[in-house]
mmCIF file of C-alpha atoms in Angstrom:
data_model
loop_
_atom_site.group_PDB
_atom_site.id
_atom_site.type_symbol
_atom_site.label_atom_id
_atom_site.label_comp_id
_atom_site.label_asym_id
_atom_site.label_seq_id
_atom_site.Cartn_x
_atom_site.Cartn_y
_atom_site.Cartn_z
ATOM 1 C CA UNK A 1 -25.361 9.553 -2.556
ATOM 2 C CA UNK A 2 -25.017 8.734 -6.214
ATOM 3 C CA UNK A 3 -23.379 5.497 -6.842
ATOM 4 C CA UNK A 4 -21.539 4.793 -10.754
ATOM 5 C CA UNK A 5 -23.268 2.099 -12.674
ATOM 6 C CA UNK A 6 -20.374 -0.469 -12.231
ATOM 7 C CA UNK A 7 -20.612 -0.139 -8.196
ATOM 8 C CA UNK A 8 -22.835 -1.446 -5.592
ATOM 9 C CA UNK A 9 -22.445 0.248 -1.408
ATOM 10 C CA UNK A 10 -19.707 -0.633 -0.163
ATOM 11 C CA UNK A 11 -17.297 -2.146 -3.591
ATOM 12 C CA UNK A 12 -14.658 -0.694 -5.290
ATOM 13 C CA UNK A 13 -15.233 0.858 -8.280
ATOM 14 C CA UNK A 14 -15.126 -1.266 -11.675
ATOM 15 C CA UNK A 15 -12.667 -0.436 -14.630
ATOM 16 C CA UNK A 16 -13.760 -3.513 -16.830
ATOM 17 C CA UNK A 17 -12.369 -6.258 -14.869
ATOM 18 C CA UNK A 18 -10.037 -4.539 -12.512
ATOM 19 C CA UNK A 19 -10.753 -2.379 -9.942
ATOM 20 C CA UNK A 20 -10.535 1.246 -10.244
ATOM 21 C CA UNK A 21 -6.825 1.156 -8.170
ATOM 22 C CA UNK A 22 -5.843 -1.436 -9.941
ATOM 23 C CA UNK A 23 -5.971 0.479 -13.301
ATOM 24 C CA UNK A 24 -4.868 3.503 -11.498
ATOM 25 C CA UNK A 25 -1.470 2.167 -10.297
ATOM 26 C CA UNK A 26 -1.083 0.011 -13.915
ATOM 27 C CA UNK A 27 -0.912 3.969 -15.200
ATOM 28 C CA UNK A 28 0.886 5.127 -12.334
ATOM 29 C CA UNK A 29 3.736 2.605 -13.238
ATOM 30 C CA UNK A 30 3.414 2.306 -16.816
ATOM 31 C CA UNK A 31 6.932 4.531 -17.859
ATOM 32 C CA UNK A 32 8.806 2.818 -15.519
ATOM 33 C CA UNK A 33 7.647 -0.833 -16.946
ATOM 34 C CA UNK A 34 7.601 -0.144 -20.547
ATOM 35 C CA UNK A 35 11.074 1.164 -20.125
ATOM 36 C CA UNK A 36 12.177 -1.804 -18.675
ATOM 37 C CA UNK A 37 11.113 -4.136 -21.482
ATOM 38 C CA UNK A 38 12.676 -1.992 -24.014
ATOM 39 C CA UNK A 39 8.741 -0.464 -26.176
ATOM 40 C CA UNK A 40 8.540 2.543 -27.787
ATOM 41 C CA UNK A 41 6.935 5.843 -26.612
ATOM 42 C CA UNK A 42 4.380 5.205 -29.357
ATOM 43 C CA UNK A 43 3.727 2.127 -27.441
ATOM 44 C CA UNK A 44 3.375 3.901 -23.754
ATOM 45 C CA UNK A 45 1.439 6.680 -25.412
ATOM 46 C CA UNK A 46 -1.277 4.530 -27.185
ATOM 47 C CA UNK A 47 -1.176 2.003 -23.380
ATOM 48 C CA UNK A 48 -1.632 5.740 -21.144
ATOM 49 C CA UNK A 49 -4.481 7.340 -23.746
ATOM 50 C CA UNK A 50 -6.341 3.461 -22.802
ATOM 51 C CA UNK A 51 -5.714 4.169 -19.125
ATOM 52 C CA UNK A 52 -6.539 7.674 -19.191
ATOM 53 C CA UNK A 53 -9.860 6.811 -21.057
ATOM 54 C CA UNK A 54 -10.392 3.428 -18.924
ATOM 55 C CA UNK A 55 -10.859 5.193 -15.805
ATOM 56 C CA UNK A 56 -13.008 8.117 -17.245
ATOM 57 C CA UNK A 57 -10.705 10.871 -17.947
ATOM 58 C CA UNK A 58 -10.326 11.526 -21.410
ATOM 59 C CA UNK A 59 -13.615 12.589 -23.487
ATOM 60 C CA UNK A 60 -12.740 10.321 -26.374
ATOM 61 C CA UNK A 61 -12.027 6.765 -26.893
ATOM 62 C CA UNK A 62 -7.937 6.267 -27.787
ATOM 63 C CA UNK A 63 -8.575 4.702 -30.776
ATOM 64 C CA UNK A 64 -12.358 5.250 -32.712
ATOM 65 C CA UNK A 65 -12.414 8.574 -31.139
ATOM 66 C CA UNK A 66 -15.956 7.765 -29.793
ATOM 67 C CA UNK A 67 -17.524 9.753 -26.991
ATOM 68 C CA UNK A 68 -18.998 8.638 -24.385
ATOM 69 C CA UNK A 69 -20.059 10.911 -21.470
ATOM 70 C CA UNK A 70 -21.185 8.425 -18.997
ATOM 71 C CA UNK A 71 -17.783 8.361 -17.235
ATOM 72 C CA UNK A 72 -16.158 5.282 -17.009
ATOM 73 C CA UNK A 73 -16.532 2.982 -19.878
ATOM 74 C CA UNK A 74 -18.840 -0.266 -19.695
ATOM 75 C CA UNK A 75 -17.069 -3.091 -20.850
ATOM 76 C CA UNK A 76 -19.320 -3.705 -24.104
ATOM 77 C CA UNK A 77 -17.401 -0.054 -24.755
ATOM 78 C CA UNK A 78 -14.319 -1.105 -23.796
ATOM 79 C CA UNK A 79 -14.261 -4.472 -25.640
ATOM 80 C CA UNK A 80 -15.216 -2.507 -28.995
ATOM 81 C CA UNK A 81 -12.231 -0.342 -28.306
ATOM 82 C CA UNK A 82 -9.631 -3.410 -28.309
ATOM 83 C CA UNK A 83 -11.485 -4.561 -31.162
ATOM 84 C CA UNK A 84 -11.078 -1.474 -33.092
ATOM 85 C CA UNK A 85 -7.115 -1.918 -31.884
ATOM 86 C CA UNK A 86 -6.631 -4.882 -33.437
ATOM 87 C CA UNK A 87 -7.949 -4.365 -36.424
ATOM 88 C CA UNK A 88 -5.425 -0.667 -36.976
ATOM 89 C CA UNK A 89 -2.618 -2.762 -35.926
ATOM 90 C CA UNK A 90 -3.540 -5.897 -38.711
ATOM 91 C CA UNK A 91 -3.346 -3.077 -41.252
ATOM 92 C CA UNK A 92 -0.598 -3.698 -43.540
ATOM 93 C CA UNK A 93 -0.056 -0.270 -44.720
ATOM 94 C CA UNK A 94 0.065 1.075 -40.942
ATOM 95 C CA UNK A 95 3.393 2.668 -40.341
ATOM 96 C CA UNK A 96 5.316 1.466 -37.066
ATOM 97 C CA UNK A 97 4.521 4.380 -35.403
ATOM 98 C CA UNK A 98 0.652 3.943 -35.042
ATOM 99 C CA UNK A 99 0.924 0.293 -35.250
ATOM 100 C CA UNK A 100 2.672 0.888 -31.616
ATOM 101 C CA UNK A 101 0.353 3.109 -30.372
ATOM 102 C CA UNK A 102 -2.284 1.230 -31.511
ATOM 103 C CA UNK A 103 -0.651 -2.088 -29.848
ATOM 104 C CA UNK A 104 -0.435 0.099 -26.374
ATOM 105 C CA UNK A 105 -3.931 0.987 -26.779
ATOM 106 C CA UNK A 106 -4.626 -3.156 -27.286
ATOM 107 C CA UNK A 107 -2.375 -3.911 -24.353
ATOM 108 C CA UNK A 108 -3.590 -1.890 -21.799
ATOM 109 C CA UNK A 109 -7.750 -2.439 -22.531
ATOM 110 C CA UNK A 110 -6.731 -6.287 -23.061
ATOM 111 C CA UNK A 111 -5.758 -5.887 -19.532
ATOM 112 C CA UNK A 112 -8.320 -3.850 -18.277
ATOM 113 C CA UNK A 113 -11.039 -6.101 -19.510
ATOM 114 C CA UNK A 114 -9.178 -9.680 -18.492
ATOM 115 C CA UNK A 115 -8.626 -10.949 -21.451
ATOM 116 C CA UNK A 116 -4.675 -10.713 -20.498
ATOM 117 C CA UNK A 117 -3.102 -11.418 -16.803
ATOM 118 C CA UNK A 118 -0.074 -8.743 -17.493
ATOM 119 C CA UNK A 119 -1.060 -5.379 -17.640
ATOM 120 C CA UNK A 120 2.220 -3.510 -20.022
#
């Protein structure tokens, strides 16, 4: 039986800090809750490309476009990622549009790596 990197027998599997189901439902859910509190679709698009590439799904990273084909993301990876966020949404000459997408990307990876208690 092969294990992923980020699991020992018996534990769920790692997304950062979260576990795997954890992530899975924050995705699951994410429309519904970024409805709620009124963000754009930029915003929910940017939060779901983190997810999607969080949990090992999507072949590049949201933001750097950085490939990775190791499956899930370690969180030195995912750490750069929100890094890399931050630093398209500080742009002043970033239009709203990406600026959103780029804060859903931040959001959601902030989240998965515990550096924020809310997941959007």
């Amino acid at each position: 039986m092969t294990l992923h990197e980020n699991v020992r027998q018996g534990e769920e599997r790692r997304v950062g800090t979260r576990g795997y189901g954890d992530v899975e439902l924050a995705h699951k859910h994410l429309d519904a809750r970024n409805a709620e509190r009124g963000r754009s679709p930029q915003f929910s698009d940017g939060a779901s490309a983190a997810y999607r590439w969080a949990l090992g799904r999507a072949d590049r990273s949201p933001v750097t476009g950085a490939v990775d084909a190791r499956g899930i993301p370690d969180l030195q990876l995912l750490t750069a990622e929100v890094d890399a966020a931050v630093v398209q949404m500080e742009d002043p000459t970033s239009p709203p549009g990406p600026a959103d997408y780029s804060r859903g990307v931040h959001d959601a990876l902030a989240w998965v790596c515990g550096h924020s208690d809310e997941a959007p």
